[in-house]
Short mmCIF file of C-alpha atoms in Angstrom, two decimals:
data_model
loop_
_atom_site.label_atom_id
_atom_site.label_comp_id
_atom_site.label_asym_id
_atom_site.label_seq_id
_atom_site.Cartn_x
_atom_site.Cartn_y
_atom_site.Cartn_z
CA MET A 96 330.04 38.65 76.11
CA LYS A 97 326.93 40.60 76.95
CA SER A 98 327.45 43.04 79.78
CA ASN A 99 324.77 43.84 82.33
CA LYS A 100 326.89 46.43 84.03
CA ALA A 101 324.97 49.45 85.23
CA TYR A 102 326.47 52.88 84.79
CA PRO A 103 325.56 55.15 87.69
CA SER A 104 324.44 58.60 86.75
CA SER A 105 326.57 61.64 87.41
CA LYS A 106 323.53 63.90 87.30
CA GLN A 107 322.63 66.11 90.20
CA GLY A 108 318.98 67.04 90.56
CA ALA A 109 316.51 66.81 87.72
CA GLY A 110 317.91 65.78 84.37
CA VAL A 111 317.00 66.88 80.89
CA GLY A 112 315.45 64.74 78.18
CA SER A 113 313.07 61.80 78.51
CA GLY A 114 315.48 58.97 77.74
CA ASP A 115 313.61 58.05 74.54
CA PRO A 116 315.25 59.59 71.46
CA ILE A 117 312.02 59.99 69.47
CA ILE A 118 310.19 61.55 72.43
CA ASP A 119 313.18 63.80 73.10
CA VAL A 120 313.19 65.05 69.51
CA LEU A 121 309.44 65.65 69.40
CA ARG A 122 309.68 67.59 72.67
CA LEU A 123 312.46 69.71 71.22
CA LEU A 124 310.32 70.40 68.17
CA ARG A 125 307.56 71.77 70.43
CA THR A 126 304.62 71.33 68.08
CA GLN A 127 302.96 74.73 67.77
CA THR A 128 299.85 73.66 65.86
CA VAL A 129 298.45 70.85 63.77
CA VAL A 130 296.27 72.00 60.89
CA PRO A 131 293.83 69.43 59.50
CA ALA A 132 292.63 69.50 55.89
CA ARG A 133 290.17 67.30 54.01
CA VAL A 134 290.21 67.29 50.22
CA HIS A 135 287.22 65.88 48.31
CA ALA A 136 287.82 65.84 44.55
CA ALA A 137 286.03 64.82 41.37
CA SER A 138 288.25 63.71 38.49
CA PRO A 139 289.89 65.19 36.57
CA TRP A 140 291.59 67.47 39.07
CA ALA A 141 295.05 68.80 39.92
CA VAL A 142 296.11 71.12 42.75
CA ARG A 143 299.54 72.65 43.28
CA PHE A 144 300.65 73.51 46.81
CA ASP A 145 303.29 76.01 47.85
CA PRO A 146 306.49 74.86 49.61
CA TYR A 147 305.89 73.96 53.24
CA SER A 148 308.62 74.45 55.81
CA HIS A 149 307.54 71.77 58.29
CA VAL A 150 306.02 68.27 58.04
CA LYS A 151 302.81 67.20 56.33
CA LEU A 152 301.07 63.87 56.95
CA GLY A 153 298.43 62.48 54.64
CA VAL A 154 296.28 59.41 53.98
CA VAL A 155 294.19 58.49 50.95
CA LEU A 156 290.76 57.43 52.19
CA ALA A 157 289.08 56.96 48.81
CA GLY A 158 290.22 56.75 45.21
CA GLU A 159 293.81 57.49 44.26
CA SER A 160 296.05 60.46 43.58
CA TRP A 161 299.42 61.14 42.03
CA LEU A 162 301.89 63.04 44.18
CA ARG A 163 304.41 65.12 42.26
CA LEU A 164 307.14 66.60 44.41
CA GLU A 165 309.80 68.78 42.84
CA GLY A 166 313.05 66.82 42.58
CA CYS A 167 311.37 63.40 43.01
CA GLU A 168 309.71 60.87 40.73
CA PRO A 169 305.87 60.98 40.76
CA VAL A 170 304.27 58.59 43.25
CA LEU A 171 300.84 57.00 42.81
CA LEU A 172 298.96 56.98 46.11
CA ARG A 173 296.09 54.52 46.47
CA LYS A 174 293.37 54.04 49.05
CA GLY A 175 294.91 53.27 52.44
CA ASP A 176 298.36 54.67 51.64
CA PHE A 177 299.99 57.06 54.13
CA PHE A 178 302.57 59.67 53.21
CA LEU A 179 304.81 62.05 55.10
CA LEU A 180 306.36 65.05 53.37
CA ASN A 181 309.48 66.44 55.00
CA ASN A 182 309.96 70.17 54.53
CA PRO A 183 308.56 69.81 51.00
CA PRO A 184 309.18 72.12 48.06
CA ALA A 185 306.22 72.90 45.82
CA TYR A 186 304.17 69.77 45.15
CA THR A 187 301.05 68.69 43.29
CA LEU A 188 298.23 66.26 44.01
CA THR A 189 296.48 65.24 40.80
CA SER A 190 294.21 62.58 39.33
CA THR A 191 296.42 62.23 36.23
CA LEU A 192 299.90 63.43 35.35
CA ASP A 193 298.93 65.30 32.18
CA LEU A 194 296.81 67.99 33.84
CA ALA A 195 297.92 71.56 34.47
CA PRO A 196 297.30 72.16 38.19
CA GLU A 197 295.45 75.04 39.76
CA GLN A 198 297.05 76.77 42.72
CA ALA A 199 295.70 75.60 46.06
CA THR A 200 294.97 79.18 47.07
CA ALA A 201 292.26 79.26 44.38
CA PHE A 202 290.16 76.93 46.54
CA ARG A 203 290.41 78.89 49.76
CA GLU A 204 287.07 80.60 49.30
CA SER A 205 285.35 77.20 49.26
CA GLU A 206 287.27 75.96 52.29
CA ASN A 207 285.15 75.30 55.36
CA ASP A 208 286.92 74.31 58.58
CA GLY A 209 289.73 72.62 56.67
CA GLU A 210 287.46 70.98 54.08
CA VAL A 211 287.95 71.64 50.38
CA ARG A 212 285.76 70.31 47.56
CA ILE A 213 287.01 70.25 43.98
CA GLY A 214 284.41 69.60 41.31
CA ALA A 215 280.80 68.52 41.67
CA GLU A 216 280.04 66.77 44.95
CA ALA A 217 278.00 64.09 43.17
CA ASP A 218 281.05 63.16 41.06
CA GLU A 219 283.62 62.96 43.86
CA ASP A 220 285.89 59.93 43.60
CA THR A 221 288.87 60.91 45.76
CA TYR A 222 289.15 61.75 49.45
CA VAL A 223 292.51 62.72 50.98
CA CYS A 224 293.03 63.84 54.56
CA CYS A 225 296.14 65.78 55.56
CA ILE A 226 297.60 67.19 58.74
CA ASP A 227 300.15 70.00 58.63
CA PHE A 228 302.53 70.20 61.56
CA VAL A 229 303.98 73.54 62.61
CA PHE A 230 307.08 73.13 64.75
CA GLU A 231 309.27 75.52 66.66
CA GLU A 232 311.85 76.54 64.05
CA ALA A 233 314.88 76.52 66.34
CA ASN A 234 315.14 72.72 66.58
CA ALA A 235 313.34 71.59 63.43
CA SER A 236 316.53 70.45 61.72
CA VAL A 237 316.92 67.67 64.32
CA LEU A 238 314.07 65.87 62.53
CA PHE A 239 314.34 67.30 59.01
CA ASP A 240 317.96 66.22 58.62
CA VAL A 241 317.22 62.50 59.12
CA LEU A 242 314.13 62.19 56.90
CA PRO A 243 313.92 61.86 53.11
CA PRO A 244 311.54 64.13 51.16
CA ILE A 245 308.82 61.43 51.18
CA VAL A 246 308.06 58.60 53.60
CA LEU A 247 305.43 56.11 52.37
CA VAL A 248 303.52 53.40 54.20
CA ARG A 249 301.48 51.40 51.72
CA ALA A 250 298.03 50.02 52.51
CA GLY A 251 299.33 46.46 52.27
CA ASP A 252 302.09 47.01 54.81
CA PRO A 253 301.30 44.86 57.87
CA ARG A 254 302.56 47.71 60.03
CA GLY A 255 299.92 49.98 58.51
CA ALA A 256 296.97 48.42 60.39
CA LEU A 257 297.54 50.54 63.49
CA LEU A 258 297.94 53.64 61.33
CA ALA A 259 294.61 52.84 59.67
CA ASN A 260 292.91 52.70 63.07
CA LEU A 261 294.50 55.99 64.09
CA SER A 262 293.47 57.63 60.82
CA ALA A 263 289.86 56.51 61.31
CA LEU A 264 289.85 58.19 64.72
CA THR A 265 291.52 61.29 63.28
CA VAL A 266 289.03 61.66 60.42
CA ALA A 267 286.12 61.16 62.81
CA GLU A 268 287.53 63.92 64.99
CA MET A 269 288.06 66.21 61.98
CA GLU A 270 284.41 65.80 61.10
CA SER A 271 283.17 66.34 64.65
CA THR A 272 282.33 69.55 66.47
CA GLY A 273 282.92 68.16 69.94
CA VAL A 274 284.63 70.08 72.70
CA GLY A 275 288.36 69.51 72.93
CA ARG A 276 288.54 68.72 69.21
CA SER A 277 291.81 70.55 68.61
CA LEU A 278 293.55 68.85 71.54
CA VAL A 279 292.39 65.39 70.45
CA LEU A 280 293.54 66.06 66.89
CA GLU A 281 296.95 67.19 68.10
CA HIS A 282 297.48 64.00 70.13
CA LEU A 283 296.26 61.73 67.33
CA ALA A 284 298.52 63.51 64.85
CA GLN A 285 301.49 63.04 67.18
CA LEU A 286 300.71 59.31 67.43
CA ILE A 287 300.55 58.94 63.64
CA LEU A 288 303.83 60.82 63.29
CA VAL A 289 305.58 58.56 65.81
CA HIS A 290 304.36 55.43 64.02
CA MET A 291 305.45 56.81 60.64
CA LEU A 292 308.92 57.44 62.10
CA ARG A 293 309.01 53.89 63.51
CA VAL A 294 308.07 52.34 60.17
CA HIS A 295 310.64 54.42 58.35
CA ALA A 296 313.38 53.53 60.83
CA GLU A 297 312.69 49.83 60.25
CA GLU A 298 312.94 50.00 56.46
CA THR A 299 315.56 47.81 54.76
CA ALA A 300 317.24 50.91 53.35
CA ARG A 301 317.51 52.46 56.78
CA PRO A 302 317.78 56.22 57.10
CA VAL A 303 321.01 57.91 58.08
CA GLY A 304 321.40 59.71 61.38
CA TRP A 305 320.03 58.94 64.82
CA LEU A 306 316.69 57.64 63.54
CA GLY A 307 318.14 54.79 61.51
CA ALA A 308 320.70 54.01 64.20
CA LEU A 309 317.99 53.33 66.79
CA VAL A 310 317.17 49.94 65.26
CA GLU A 311 320.80 48.82 64.93
CA ASP A 312 321.51 46.34 67.74
CA GLY A 313 324.87 47.66 68.94
CA ILE A 314 324.77 51.30 67.94
CA GLY A 315 321.11 51.65 68.88
CA ALA A 316 321.73 50.31 72.39
CA ALA A 317 324.53 52.82 72.96
CA LEU A 318 322.47 55.64 71.48
CA ARG A 319 319.53 54.84 73.74
CA ALA A 320 321.88 54.65 76.73
CA MET A 321 323.17 58.16 76.02
CA HIS A 322 319.62 59.50 75.82
CA ALA A 323 318.59 57.61 78.94
CA ASP A 324 321.34 59.28 80.98
CA VAL A 325 322.53 62.35 79.13
CA GLY A 326 324.16 63.62 82.32
CA ARG A 327 326.52 60.67 82.70
CA ARG A 328 330.16 61.37 81.83
CA TRP A 329 330.28 58.65 79.22
CA THR A 330 333.53 57.26 77.87
CA LEU A 331 334.01 55.65 74.49
CA ASP A 332 334.94 52.38 76.21
CA GLU A 333 331.63 52.31 78.13
CA LEU A 334 329.57 53.00 75.00
CA ALA A 335 331.45 50.39 72.99
CA ALA A 336 330.81 47.83 75.75
CA ILE A 337 327.08 48.54 75.62
CA GLY A 338 327.23 48.01 71.87
CA HIS A 339 329.22 44.75 72.34
CA MET A 340 331.99 46.02 70.06
CA SER A 341 335.61 46.92 70.35
CA ARG A 342 336.32 50.60 70.88
CA SER A 343 337.60 51.13 67.31
CA ALA A 344 334.85 49.09 65.65
CA PHE A 345 332.15 50.92 67.61
CA ALA A 346 333.57 54.37 66.83
CA ALA A 347 333.77 53.58 63.11
CA ALA A 348 330.29 52.02 62.95
CA PHE A 349 328.68 54.84 64.92
CA LYS A 350 330.20 57.53 62.72
CA ALA A 351 329.26 55.69 59.54
CA LYS A 352 325.63 55.36 60.63
CA VAL A 353 324.99 58.53 62.60
CA GLY A 354 327.36 60.82 60.72
CA THR A 355 329.44 61.97 63.65
CA ALA A 356 331.67 60.47 66.36
CA PRO A 357 329.88 59.08 69.46
CA LEU A 358 331.14 61.64 71.98
CA THR A 359 330.64 64.46 69.49
CA TYR A 360 327.03 63.33 69.06
CA LEU A 361 326.63 63.30 72.84
CA ILE A 362 328.00 66.82 73.21
CA GLU A 363 325.82 68.17 70.38
CA TRP A 364 322.73 66.49 71.82
CA ARG A 365 323.49 67.93 75.26
CA MET A 366 323.75 71.37 73.70
CA SER A 367 320.43 70.92 71.88
CA LEU A 368 318.79 70.13 75.20
CA ALA A 369 320.63 73.00 76.85
CA ARG A 370 319.48 75.51 74.23
CA ASP A 371 315.90 74.39 74.70
CA ALA A 372 316.19 74.61 78.50
CA LEU A 373 317.76 78.05 78.37
CA ARG A 374 314.81 79.34 76.36
CA SER A 375 312.15 78.13 78.74
CA ASP A 376 313.60 76.49 81.86
CA THR A 377 313.80 78.07 85.29
CA ARG A 378 316.92 76.26 86.51
CA SER A 379 320.20 78.12 86.87
CA ILE A 380 323.09 77.67 84.48
CA SER A 381 325.04 75.75 87.12
CA GLU A 382 322.06 73.39 87.61
CA LEU A 383 321.80 72.92 83.86
CA ALA A 384 325.52 72.21 83.68
CA ALA A 385 325.14 69.40 86.23
CA ALA A 386 322.07 68.02 84.46
CA THR A 387 323.99 67.73 81.18
CA GLY A 388 327.05 66.04 82.65
CA TYR A 389 329.51 68.85 83.38
CA GLU A 390 331.42 69.16 86.65
CA SER A 391 331.31 72.94 86.65
CA GLU A 392 329.52 75.86 85.11
CA SER A 393 332.74 76.97 83.42
CA ALA A 394 333.22 73.55 81.73
CA PHE A 395 329.61 73.65 80.51
CA SER A 396 330.01 77.23 79.28
CA THR A 397 333.16 76.33 77.34
CA ALA A 398 331.40 73.41 75.61
CA PHE A 399 328.30 75.51 74.93
CA ARG A 400 330.32 78.35 73.40
CA ARG A 401 332.26 75.89 71.22
CA VAL A 402 329.07 74.34 69.79
CA VAL A 403 326.65 77.28 69.80
CA GLY A 404 329.01 80.23 69.40
CA THR A 405 327.86 82.25 72.40
CA SER A 406 327.88 81.90 76.17
CA PRO A 407 324.87 80.22 77.84
CA ARG A 408 324.04 83.40 79.70
CA TYR A 409 324.04 85.52 76.54
CA PHE A 410 322.00 82.87 74.67
CA ARG A 411 319.40 82.74 77.46
CA ASP A 412 319.04 86.52 77.66
CA GLU A 413 318.68 86.88 73.88
CA ALA A 414 316.20 84.00 73.59
CA ARG A 415 313.97 85.28 76.36
CA GLN A 416 313.89 88.77 74.94
CA GLN A 417 312.35 87.31 71.78
CA VAL A 418 309.48 85.58 73.61
CA PRO A 419 306.21 87.47 72.95
CA VAL A 420 304.66 89.08 75.99
CA GLY A 421 300.98 88.65 76.80
#
């Protein structure tokens, strides 16, 4: 039977987290920059890119291109296709698979505000736009660990229509010189990234980890409840009830999908939020303990040390010493 029981929060004062898992993760990632790039190419052409330690988004606006990523089968990208590369190793974009690629750095001299032209302009037949995300390294694994090397949204995907509209706005902004350009590009890039994550989460072969679990009826409801009130002292029985499962069935299903036990996930997520807050937040450790569901500073410190390996106070002092001044 469906339960409408409300679970009162145990939080005192302001909490941590937004209550939406995707928003929470993107906030933890703290996007540092988004770097736009436009590639105009005339066939035949092939460009090899160095490994990239963050996330790259791309869309084919004209023509087609093969994507060769080390460790993966080549993928043919056609007009209207979107791709996301997760922490990619070296990769190549090419008009055909039998060409020896030139290194991307060879084109830097011709680059103008993120625009690169390969071959004669009159012969151009391919146009690819990319956005490179640069995240704060400390929390990047929260996203990297739940994504495959490549996420594709094909032009024919009915869910791609909104992405196409967003890409049109993004390209227009890339080509503009208006004030606030960088801020607009950053927000558009974030929107495209969120929609790519949504599409991937809804795939038949759903991803492992928290992202895939979000769209599971029972597990997803419990996962969203934890994020919505991270400071509540949740019990396994309460979470199982939200998921409309028995305690044992819920625990087994959650671990199979997310990769860890429900309460372990909750503790680790609390500590991720705590680490982020200790780097930049002004609240005291006792306030942070209450916001993450602990009755005392000592209980919070014990949990923090067990997960992170140091005390909260030591972690905060070390993290803040590393922040650049000025």
